[in-house]
XYZ file of C-alpha atoms in Angstrom:
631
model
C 0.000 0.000 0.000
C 1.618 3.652 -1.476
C 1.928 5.960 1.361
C -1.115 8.284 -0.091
C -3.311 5.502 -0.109
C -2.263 4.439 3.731
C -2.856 8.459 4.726
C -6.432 7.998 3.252
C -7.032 5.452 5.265
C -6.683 6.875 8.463
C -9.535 8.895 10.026
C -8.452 12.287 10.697
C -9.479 12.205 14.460
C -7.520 8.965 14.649
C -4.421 11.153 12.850
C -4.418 13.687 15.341
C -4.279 11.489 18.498
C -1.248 9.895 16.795
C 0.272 13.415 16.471
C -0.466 14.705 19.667
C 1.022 11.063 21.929
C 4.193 11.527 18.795
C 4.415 15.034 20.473
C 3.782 14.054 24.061
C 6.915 11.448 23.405
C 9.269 13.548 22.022
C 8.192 16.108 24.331
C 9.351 13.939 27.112
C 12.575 13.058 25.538
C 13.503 16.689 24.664
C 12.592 17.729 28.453
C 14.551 15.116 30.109
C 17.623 15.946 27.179
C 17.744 19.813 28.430
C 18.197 18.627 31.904
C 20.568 15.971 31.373
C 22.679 18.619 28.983
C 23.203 20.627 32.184
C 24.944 17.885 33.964
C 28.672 16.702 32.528
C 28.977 12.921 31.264
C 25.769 12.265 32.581
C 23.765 9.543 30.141
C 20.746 9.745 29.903
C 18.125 6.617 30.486
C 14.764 5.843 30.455
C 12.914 2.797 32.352
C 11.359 0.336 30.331
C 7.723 1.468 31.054
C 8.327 5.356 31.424
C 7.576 5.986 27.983
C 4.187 4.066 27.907
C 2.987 5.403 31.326
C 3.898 8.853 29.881
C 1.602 8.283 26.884
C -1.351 6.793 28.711
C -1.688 9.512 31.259
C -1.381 12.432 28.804
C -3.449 11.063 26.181
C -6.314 10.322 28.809
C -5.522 14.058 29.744
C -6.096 15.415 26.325
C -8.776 13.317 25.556
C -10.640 14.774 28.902
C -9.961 18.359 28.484
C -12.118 17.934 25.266
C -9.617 18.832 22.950
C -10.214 16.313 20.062
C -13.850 17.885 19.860
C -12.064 21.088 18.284
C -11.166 21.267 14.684
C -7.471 22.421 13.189
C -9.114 24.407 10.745
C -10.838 26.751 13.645
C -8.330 26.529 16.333
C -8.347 29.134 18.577
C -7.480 30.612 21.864
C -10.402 28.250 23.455
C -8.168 25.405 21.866
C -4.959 26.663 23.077
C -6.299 27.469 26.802
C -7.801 23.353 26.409
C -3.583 22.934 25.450
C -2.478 24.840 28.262
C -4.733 22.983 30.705
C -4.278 19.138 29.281
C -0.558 19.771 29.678
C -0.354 21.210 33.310
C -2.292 18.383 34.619
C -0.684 16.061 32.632
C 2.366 16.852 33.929
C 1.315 16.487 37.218
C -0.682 13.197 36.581
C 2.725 11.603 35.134
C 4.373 12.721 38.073
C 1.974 11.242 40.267
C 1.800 7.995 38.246
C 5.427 7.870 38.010
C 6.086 8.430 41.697
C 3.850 5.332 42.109
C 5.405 3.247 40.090
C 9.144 4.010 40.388
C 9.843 6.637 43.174
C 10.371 8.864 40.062
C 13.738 7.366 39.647
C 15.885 9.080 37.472
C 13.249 11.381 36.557
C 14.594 14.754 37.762
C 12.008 17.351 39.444
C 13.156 19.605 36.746
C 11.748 17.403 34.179
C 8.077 17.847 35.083
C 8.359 21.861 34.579
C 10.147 22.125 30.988
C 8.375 19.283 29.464
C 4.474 21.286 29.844
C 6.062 24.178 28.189
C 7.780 22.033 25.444
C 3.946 19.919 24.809
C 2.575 23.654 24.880
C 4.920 24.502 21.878
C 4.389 20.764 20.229
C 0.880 21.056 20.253
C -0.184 24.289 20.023
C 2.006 25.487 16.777
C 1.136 23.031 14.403
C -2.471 23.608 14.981
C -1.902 27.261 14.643
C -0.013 27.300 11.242
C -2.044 24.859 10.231
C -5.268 27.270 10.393
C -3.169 30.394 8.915
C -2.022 28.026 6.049
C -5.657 27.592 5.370
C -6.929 30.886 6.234
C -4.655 32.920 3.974
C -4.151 30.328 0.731
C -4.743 31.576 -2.384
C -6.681 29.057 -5.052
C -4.452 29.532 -8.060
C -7.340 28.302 -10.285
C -10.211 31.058 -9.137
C -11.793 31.960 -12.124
C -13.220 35.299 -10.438
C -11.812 38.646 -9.179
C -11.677 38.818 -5.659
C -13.995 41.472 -3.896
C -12.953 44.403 -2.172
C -14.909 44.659 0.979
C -15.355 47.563 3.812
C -17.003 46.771 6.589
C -19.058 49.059 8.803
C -18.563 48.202 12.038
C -15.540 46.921 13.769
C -17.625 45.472 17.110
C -17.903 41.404 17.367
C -20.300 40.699 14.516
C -17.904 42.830 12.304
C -14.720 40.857 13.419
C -16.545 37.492 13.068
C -17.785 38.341 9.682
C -14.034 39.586 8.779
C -12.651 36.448 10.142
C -15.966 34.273 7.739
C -14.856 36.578 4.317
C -10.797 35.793 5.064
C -11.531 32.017 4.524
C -13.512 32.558 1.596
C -11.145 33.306 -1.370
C -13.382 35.804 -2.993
C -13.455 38.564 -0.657
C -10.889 40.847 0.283
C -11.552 42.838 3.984
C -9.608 46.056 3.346
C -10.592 47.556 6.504
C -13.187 49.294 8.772
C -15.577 52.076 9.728
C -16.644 52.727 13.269
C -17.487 55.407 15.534
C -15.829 54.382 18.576
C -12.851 56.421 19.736
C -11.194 53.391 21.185
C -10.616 51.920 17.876
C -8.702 55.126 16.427
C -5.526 53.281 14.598
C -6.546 49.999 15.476
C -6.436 46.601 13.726
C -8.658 44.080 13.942
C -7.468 40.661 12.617
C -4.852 42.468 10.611
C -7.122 45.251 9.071
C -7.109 48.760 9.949
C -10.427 50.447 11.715
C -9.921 53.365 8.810
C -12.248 55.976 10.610
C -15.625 57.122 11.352
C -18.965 56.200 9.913
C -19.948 59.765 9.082
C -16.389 59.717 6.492
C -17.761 56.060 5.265
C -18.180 57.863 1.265
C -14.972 58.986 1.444
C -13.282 55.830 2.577
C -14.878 54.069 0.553
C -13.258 55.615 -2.448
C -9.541 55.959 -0.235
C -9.519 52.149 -0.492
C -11.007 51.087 -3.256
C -13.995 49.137 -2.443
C -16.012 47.028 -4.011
C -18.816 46.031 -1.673
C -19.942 47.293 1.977
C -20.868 45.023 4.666
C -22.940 46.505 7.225
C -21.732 44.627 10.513
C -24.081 46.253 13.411
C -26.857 43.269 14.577
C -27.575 45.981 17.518
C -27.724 48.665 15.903
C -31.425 50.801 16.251
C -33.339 51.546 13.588
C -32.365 55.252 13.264
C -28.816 54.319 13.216
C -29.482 51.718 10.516
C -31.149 54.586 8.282
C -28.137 56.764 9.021
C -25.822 53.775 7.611
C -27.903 52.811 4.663
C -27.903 56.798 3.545
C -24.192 56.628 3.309
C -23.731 54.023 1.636
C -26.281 55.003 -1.074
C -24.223 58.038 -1.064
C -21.077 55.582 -1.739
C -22.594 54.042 -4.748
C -21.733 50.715 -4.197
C -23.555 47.355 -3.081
C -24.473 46.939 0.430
C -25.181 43.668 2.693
C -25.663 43.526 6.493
C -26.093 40.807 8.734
C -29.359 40.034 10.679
C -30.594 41.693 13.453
C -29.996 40.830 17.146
C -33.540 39.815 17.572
C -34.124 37.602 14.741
C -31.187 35.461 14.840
C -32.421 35.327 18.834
C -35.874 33.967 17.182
C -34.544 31.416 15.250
C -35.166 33.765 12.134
C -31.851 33.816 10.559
C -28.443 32.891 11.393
C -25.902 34.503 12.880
C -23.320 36.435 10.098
C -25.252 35.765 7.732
C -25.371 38.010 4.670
C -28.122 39.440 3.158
C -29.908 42.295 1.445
C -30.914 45.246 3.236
C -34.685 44.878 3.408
C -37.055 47.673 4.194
C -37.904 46.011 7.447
C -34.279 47.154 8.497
C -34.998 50.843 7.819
C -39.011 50.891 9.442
C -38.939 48.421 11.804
C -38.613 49.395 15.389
C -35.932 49.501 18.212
C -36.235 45.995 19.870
C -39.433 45.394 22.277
C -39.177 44.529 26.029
C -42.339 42.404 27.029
C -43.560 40.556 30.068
C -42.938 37.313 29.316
C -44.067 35.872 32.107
C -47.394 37.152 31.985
C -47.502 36.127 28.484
C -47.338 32.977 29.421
C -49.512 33.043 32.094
C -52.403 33.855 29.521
C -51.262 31.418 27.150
C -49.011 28.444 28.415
C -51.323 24.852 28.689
C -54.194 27.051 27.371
C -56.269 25.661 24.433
C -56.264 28.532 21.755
C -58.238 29.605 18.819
C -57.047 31.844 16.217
C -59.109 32.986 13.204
C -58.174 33.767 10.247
C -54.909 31.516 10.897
C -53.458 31.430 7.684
C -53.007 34.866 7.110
C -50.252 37.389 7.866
C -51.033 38.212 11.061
C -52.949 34.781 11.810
C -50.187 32.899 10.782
C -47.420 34.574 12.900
C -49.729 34.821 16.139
C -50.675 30.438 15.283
C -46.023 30.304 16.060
C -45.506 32.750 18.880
C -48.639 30.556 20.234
C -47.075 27.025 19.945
C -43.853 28.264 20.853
C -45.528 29.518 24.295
C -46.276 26.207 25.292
C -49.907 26.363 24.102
C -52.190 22.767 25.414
C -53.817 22.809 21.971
C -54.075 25.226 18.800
C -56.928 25.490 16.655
C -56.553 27.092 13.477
C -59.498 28.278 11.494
C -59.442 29.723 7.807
C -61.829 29.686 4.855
C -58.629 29.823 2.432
C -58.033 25.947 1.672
C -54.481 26.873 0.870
C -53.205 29.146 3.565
C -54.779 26.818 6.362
C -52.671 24.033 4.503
C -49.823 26.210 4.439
C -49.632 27.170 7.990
C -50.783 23.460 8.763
C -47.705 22.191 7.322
C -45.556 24.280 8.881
C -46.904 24.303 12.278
C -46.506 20.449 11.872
C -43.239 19.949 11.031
C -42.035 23.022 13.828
C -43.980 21.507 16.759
C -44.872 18.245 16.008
C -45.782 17.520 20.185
C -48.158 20.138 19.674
C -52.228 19.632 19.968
C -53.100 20.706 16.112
C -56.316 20.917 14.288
C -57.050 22.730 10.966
C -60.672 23.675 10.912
C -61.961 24.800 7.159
C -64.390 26.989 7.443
C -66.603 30.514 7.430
C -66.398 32.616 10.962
C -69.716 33.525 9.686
C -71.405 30.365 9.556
C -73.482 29.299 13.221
C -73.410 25.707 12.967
C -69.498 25.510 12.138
C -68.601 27.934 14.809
C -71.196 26.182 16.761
C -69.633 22.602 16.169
C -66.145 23.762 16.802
C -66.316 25.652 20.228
C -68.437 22.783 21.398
C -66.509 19.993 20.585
C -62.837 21.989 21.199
C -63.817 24.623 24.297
C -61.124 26.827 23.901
C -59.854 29.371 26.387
C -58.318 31.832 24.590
C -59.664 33.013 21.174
C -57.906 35.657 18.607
C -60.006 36.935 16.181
C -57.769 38.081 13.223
C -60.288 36.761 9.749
C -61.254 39.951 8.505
C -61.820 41.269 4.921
C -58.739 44.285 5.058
C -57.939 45.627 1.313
C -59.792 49.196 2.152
C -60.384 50.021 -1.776
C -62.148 46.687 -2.725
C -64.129 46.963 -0.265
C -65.471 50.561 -0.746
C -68.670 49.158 -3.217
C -69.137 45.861 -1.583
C -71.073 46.812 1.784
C -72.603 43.833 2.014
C -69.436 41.746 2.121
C -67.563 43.992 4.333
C -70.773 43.748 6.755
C -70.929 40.088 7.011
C -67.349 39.110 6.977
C -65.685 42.319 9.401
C -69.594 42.501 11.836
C -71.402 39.470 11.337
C -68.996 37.095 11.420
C -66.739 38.768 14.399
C -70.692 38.751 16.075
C -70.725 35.003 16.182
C -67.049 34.449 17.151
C -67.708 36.706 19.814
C -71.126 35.018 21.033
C -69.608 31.670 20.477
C -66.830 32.570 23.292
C -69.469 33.745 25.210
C -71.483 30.419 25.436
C -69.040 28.091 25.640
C -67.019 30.487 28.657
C -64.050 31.246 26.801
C -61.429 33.156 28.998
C -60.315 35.465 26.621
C -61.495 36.882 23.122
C -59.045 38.961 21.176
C -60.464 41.160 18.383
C -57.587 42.525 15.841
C -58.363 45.527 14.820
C -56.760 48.361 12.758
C -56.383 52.149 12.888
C -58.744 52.629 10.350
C -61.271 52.365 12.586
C -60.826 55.579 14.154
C -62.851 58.171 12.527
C -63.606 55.639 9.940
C -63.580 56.673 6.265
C -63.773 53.279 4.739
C -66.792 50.697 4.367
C -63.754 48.505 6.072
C -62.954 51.067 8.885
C -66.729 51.521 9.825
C -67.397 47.846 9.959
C -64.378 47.199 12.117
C -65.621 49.678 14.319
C -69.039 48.274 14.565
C -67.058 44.910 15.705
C -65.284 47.059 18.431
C -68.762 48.006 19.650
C -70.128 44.729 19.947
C -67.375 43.447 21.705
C -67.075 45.991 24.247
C -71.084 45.986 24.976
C -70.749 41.880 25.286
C -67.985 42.401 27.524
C -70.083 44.309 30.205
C -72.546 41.036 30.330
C -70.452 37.789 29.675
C -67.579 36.062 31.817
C -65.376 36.302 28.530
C -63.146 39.198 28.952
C -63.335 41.081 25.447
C -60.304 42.762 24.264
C -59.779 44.606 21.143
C -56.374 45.884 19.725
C -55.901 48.508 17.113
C -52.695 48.990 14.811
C -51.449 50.339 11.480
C -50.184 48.664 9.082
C -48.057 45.788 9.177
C -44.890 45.274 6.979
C -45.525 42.624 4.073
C -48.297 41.505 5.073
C -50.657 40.405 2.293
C -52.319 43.367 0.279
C -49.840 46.069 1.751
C -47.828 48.407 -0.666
C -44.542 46.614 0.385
C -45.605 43.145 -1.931
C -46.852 45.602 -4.422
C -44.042 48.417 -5.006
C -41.637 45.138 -5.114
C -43.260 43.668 -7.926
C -43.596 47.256 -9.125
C -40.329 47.474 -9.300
C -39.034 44.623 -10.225
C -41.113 45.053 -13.517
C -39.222 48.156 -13.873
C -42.035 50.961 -13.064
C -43.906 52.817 -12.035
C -44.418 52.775 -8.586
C -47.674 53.943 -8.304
C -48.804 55.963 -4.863
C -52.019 57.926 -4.730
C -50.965 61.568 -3.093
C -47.321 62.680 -2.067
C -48.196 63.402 1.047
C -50.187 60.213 2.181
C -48.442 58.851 4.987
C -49.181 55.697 7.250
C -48.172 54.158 10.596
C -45.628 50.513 9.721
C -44.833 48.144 12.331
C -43.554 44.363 11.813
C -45.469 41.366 11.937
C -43.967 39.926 14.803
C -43.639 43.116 16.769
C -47.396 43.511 15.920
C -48.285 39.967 17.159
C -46.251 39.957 20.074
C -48.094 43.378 21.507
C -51.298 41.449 20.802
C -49.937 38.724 23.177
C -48.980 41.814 25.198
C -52.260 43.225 25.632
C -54.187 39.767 25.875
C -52.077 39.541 29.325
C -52.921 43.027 30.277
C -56.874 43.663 29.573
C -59.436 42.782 32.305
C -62.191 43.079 29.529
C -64.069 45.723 27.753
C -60.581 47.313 26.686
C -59.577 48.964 23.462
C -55.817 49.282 23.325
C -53.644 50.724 20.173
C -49.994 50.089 19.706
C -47.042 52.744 19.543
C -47.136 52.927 15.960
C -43.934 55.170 16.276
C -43.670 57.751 13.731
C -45.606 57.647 10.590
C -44.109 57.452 6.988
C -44.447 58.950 3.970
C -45.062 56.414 1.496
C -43.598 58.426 -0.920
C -40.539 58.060 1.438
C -40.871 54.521 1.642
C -41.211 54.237 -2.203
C -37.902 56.141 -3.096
C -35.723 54.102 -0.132
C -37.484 50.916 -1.776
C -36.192 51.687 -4.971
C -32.253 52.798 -4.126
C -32.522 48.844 -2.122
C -33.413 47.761 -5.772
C -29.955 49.579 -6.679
C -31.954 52.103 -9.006
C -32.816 55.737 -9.161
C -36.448 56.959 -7.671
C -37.894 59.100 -10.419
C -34.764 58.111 -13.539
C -34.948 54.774 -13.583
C -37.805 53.837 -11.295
C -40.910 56.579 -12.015
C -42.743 57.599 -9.492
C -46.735 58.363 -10.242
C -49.260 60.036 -8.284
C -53.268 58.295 -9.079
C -55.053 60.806 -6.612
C -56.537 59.173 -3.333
C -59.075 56.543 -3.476
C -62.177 56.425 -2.254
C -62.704 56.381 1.728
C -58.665 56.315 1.708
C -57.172 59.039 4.135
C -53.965 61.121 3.827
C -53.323 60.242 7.484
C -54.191 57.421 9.917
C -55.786 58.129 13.764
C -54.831 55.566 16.532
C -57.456 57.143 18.447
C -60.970 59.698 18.513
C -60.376 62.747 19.775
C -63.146 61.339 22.517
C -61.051 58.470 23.178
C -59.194 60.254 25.962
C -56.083 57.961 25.869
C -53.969 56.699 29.082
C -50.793 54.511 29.351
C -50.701 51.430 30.190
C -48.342 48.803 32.297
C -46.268 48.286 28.620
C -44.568 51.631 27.016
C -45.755 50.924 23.539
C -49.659 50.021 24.692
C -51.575 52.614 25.029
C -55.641 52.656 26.183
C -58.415 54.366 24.773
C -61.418 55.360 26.892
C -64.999 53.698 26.513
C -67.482 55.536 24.603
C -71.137 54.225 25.508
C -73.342 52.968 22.804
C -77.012 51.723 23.706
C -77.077 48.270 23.910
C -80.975 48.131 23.002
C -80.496 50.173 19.935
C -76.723 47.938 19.163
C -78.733 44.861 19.295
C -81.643 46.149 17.342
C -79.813 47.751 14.296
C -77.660 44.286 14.133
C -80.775 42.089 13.978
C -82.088 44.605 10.924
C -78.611 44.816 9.489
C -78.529 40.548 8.783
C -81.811 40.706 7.575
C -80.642 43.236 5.037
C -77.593 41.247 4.050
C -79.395 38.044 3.797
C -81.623 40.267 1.268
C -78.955 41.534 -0.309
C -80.493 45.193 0.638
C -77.355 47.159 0.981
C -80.085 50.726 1.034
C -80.802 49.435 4.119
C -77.310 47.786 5.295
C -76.094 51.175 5.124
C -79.244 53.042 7.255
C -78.172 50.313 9.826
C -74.374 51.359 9.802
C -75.345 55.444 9.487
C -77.482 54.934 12.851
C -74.507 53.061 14.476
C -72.156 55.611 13.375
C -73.638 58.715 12.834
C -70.554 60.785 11.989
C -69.709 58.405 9.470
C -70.056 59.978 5.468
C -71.355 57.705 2.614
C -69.661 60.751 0.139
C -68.008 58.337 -2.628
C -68.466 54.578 -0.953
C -71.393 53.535 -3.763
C -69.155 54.794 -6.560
C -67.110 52.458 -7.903
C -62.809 53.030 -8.704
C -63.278 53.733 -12.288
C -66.236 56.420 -11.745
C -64.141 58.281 -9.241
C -60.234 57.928 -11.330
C -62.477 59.219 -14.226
C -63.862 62.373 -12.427
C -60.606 62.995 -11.298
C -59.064 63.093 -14.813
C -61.538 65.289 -15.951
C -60.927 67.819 -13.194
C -57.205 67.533 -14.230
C -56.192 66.155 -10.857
C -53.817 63.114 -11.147
């Protein structure tokens, strides 16, 4: 057998144990040389058994101090400290041993001091130029140009992802950018921290780069927007790594690379939330959530299962997002208590069925008809999906002595506008008049809009632009509230812990945004130019669409709550006699298909609200506009 094919045969684990009791030996022999040197004609001699005793004991040493569970190619200080450790107590331990077996005769005391160090050199060098050898190689048969590459950021994430781009022979880390004052003149793994982020355009050109790297997982979202508008100022590509809290929720890794989404530049600072009570609402619970397969659904069905939910029910009259979040939900907790219930909130005898046969405890409503526009000629739809059906979900936790019944609602609500506004509104009513006569404690929560989620301008200026234009917004200065979905969901959870019933609370929405704002950033992501490359074009507002969303009515006096970004709005009274009645006259007219009369029923419920354009359809109001010359 050649001497290649005997290497291959060897396991590498097997390889190093070989090299490490080779180095232990000679080790031994090279510390007992040095201190026989020092004595004249001495010879020196070894007992028959020292060198196998010396073998045992240090190989049992290194095997314990878990040093053959590291790898060559990452060795590292946590290697070299395991080094350090293995050969201290080996030492000792083959002192011990041979003390026992031989007095330590003709062993010198001396012996068991040089011969750690000289196992410390043995071991720990070859390891070390074995990972620079492979860290700094060059592939002589790379086809492509290596990559220039600043990165901004010179804290741990940055000096990780430095040390992740050195073994990959593409990239080239020319330096960094960071703010600290420490760092002035530093180097980090052999790169120079080349100034401050405010000088990053500058830089950037100094040394030549190809590609920025945006290193700063803990970095808020301000500071993120900051970053991203000098490096659109730079020109070049950007990446950046994933934020603290996702790669904390199992939503990305850790150094990861990826595209700067427009999540990084609206989502918020990191939320701090009472766990505990959290998962006092939640944890062995058997939950309900409606509407289960849609954005919001969906992400409130995982932050359920992960809380240690008894059971989750998941309810949607979309065949293929229940089978969607089905099969997810399935293979992610497969200990958890599923079902997957098709059907209509709206329909008695299903919602009937299911709370009888499953009882649940807690119940989030989230199935609700949202896309404001569509909705503006189809009253009847809006009615029985956003009231009607929310009525029976809400009676149904009623009977069956539900703990808890969430009701998601949206900003749009306030002041309504909208068919969809006024009919989520109407569900707010009903929920907070039920809650004043049922064991159930209602709770309703109000937010803006959510970030991707299914029918919001985020899916749509994508494909916009990734057909190359227009973006089309309806006024310059329309402007709306964004939060994340799983910020969103996990202030829901927030406020299902914190309402004793008959609440309406509304989330920090933070700041709003222009979406003409959002459009341009969305576009220089893209790596194109708003207005050149990308158009922009204004279609004039649609009908019962606002310039501006309200979290509140200017009678909703509103207070804080136990949570910073929950806020509460006060109760405003509404006759229960005349509630009941109007709803009782208002399914009659739906099952008649009289919308004349649907929208008497909605007027007399909410008397400020303004039936101006909701009959006309799009095309009737786009056309007036055009003839008035507005665009």
């Amino acid at each position: 057998m050649s001497l290649r094919k005997l290497i291959g045969v060897i396991h590498p684990r097997t390889a190093v144990v070989l090299h490490d009791l080779l180095m232990a030996a000679v080790a031994w022999w090279v510390a007992k040389a040095l201190r026989y040197a020092l004595i004249d004609d001495a010879a020196i001699s070894f007992h028959p058994l020292e060198f196998p005793l010396v073998l045992a004991v240090q190989g049992l040493i290194l095997n314990w101090t878990g040093l053959y569970r590291g790898l060559w190619r990452f060795a590292s200080l946590p290697d070299l400290w395991n080094i350090l450790r293995a050969t201290v107590i080996g030492a000792l331990a083959i002192g011990l041993t041979l003390f026992l077996y031989n007095r330590l005769t003709d062993v010198p005391r001396s012996v068991l001091l040089v011969y750690p160090v000289v196992l410390s050199l043995l071991l720990g060098a070859p390891r070390l130029t074995y990972r620079f050898w492979k860290d700094s190689r060059v592939d002589m048969f790379q086809s492509q140009p290596v990559q220039r590459v600043l990165i901004v950021g010179a804290d741990r994430a940055g000096e990780a992802l430095a040390r992740d781009l050195h073994r990959d022979s593409r990239y080239a880390v020319v330096g960094f950018v960071d703010d600290r004052d420490s760092l002035r003149g530093a180097s980090i793994n052999g790169r120079p921290v080349l100034g401050r982020v405010e000088l990053l355009p500058e830089l950037a050109r100094e040394v030549a780069a190809q590609m920025l790297l945006i290193a700063m997982p803990s970095a808020s979202t301000e500071e993120m927007r900051h970053v991203v508008e000098l490096c659109d100022q730079t020109g070049l590509p950007y990446r950046t790594v994933p934020k603290l809290e996702d790669v904390v929720a199992g939503r990305a890794q850790f150094n990861e690379i990826k595209e700067v989404a427009i999540e990084d530049l609206l989502g918020r600072d990191a939320i701090e939330l009472d766990w505990t009570a959290i998962r006092e609402t939640l944890t062995g619970k058997r939950v309900l959530v409606t509407g289960g397969g849609g954005s919001i659904g969906s992400e409130l069905c995982r932050q359920v299962a992960r809380l240690g939910a008894q059971s989750l029910t998941v309810v949607d009259h979309s065949e293929f997002n229940l089978y969607q979040i089905s099969q997810e939900l399935r293979q992610e907790y497969p200990e958890l208590l599923f079902d997957a219930v098709l059907a209509d909130c709206g329909d008695p005898a299903a919602t009937n069925r299911l709370f009888s046969e499953l009882k649940p405890q807690v119940v989030f409503h989230a199935a609700a008809y949202k896309h404001v526009p569509l909705l503006q000629g189809q009253l009847r739809s809006a009615f029985r999906n956003n009231v009607l059906a929310s009525r029976t979900m809400a009676d149904m936790a009623d009977r069956y002595q539900a703990e808890c019944f969430v009701l998601i609602s949206t900003d749009k609500a306030v002041n309504p506008t909208s068919v969809m506004g006024a009919c989520k509104r109407i569900a707010e009513i009903w929920c907070q008049n039920l809650d004043a006569r049922s064991n159930t404690r209602y709770i309703t929560v109000r937010f803006g809009n959510v970030l991707d989620s299914a029918g919001s301008v985020v899916p749509l200026f994508r494909k916009q632009i990734r057909a190359g234009g227009p973006v089309t917004i309806t006024h310059p200065e329309i402007s709306r509230y964004f939060m994340t979905i799983p910020e969103a969901c996990q202030l829901i959870l927030q406020a299902a812990s914190l309402g004793k019933g008959g609440e309406i609370f509304a989330l920090d929405m933070g700041e709003p945004v222009k979406i003409r704002d959002l459009a341009e950033q969305m576009i220089r992501l893209a790596g194109k130019k708003p207005g050149t490359e990308i158009p922009i074009v204004f279609t004039g507002l649609r009908s019962g669409e606002k310039l501006f969303e309200e979290l509140f009515h200017p009678l909703e006096n509103y207070s804080a709550t136990a949570h910073a970004k929950i806020f509460l709005a006060q109760y405003r009274q509404v006759s229960w006699e005349l509630l009941q009645a109007q709803l009782v006259k208002a399914s009659e007219a739906t099952s008649a298909f009289d919308e004349e009369s649907l929208r008497r029923c909605v007027s007399s419920l909410l008397p400020s609200f303004r039936w101006s354009d909701v009959a006309q359809p799009d095309n009737v109001v786009s056309i007036r506009r055009n003839e008035s010359g507005e665009k």
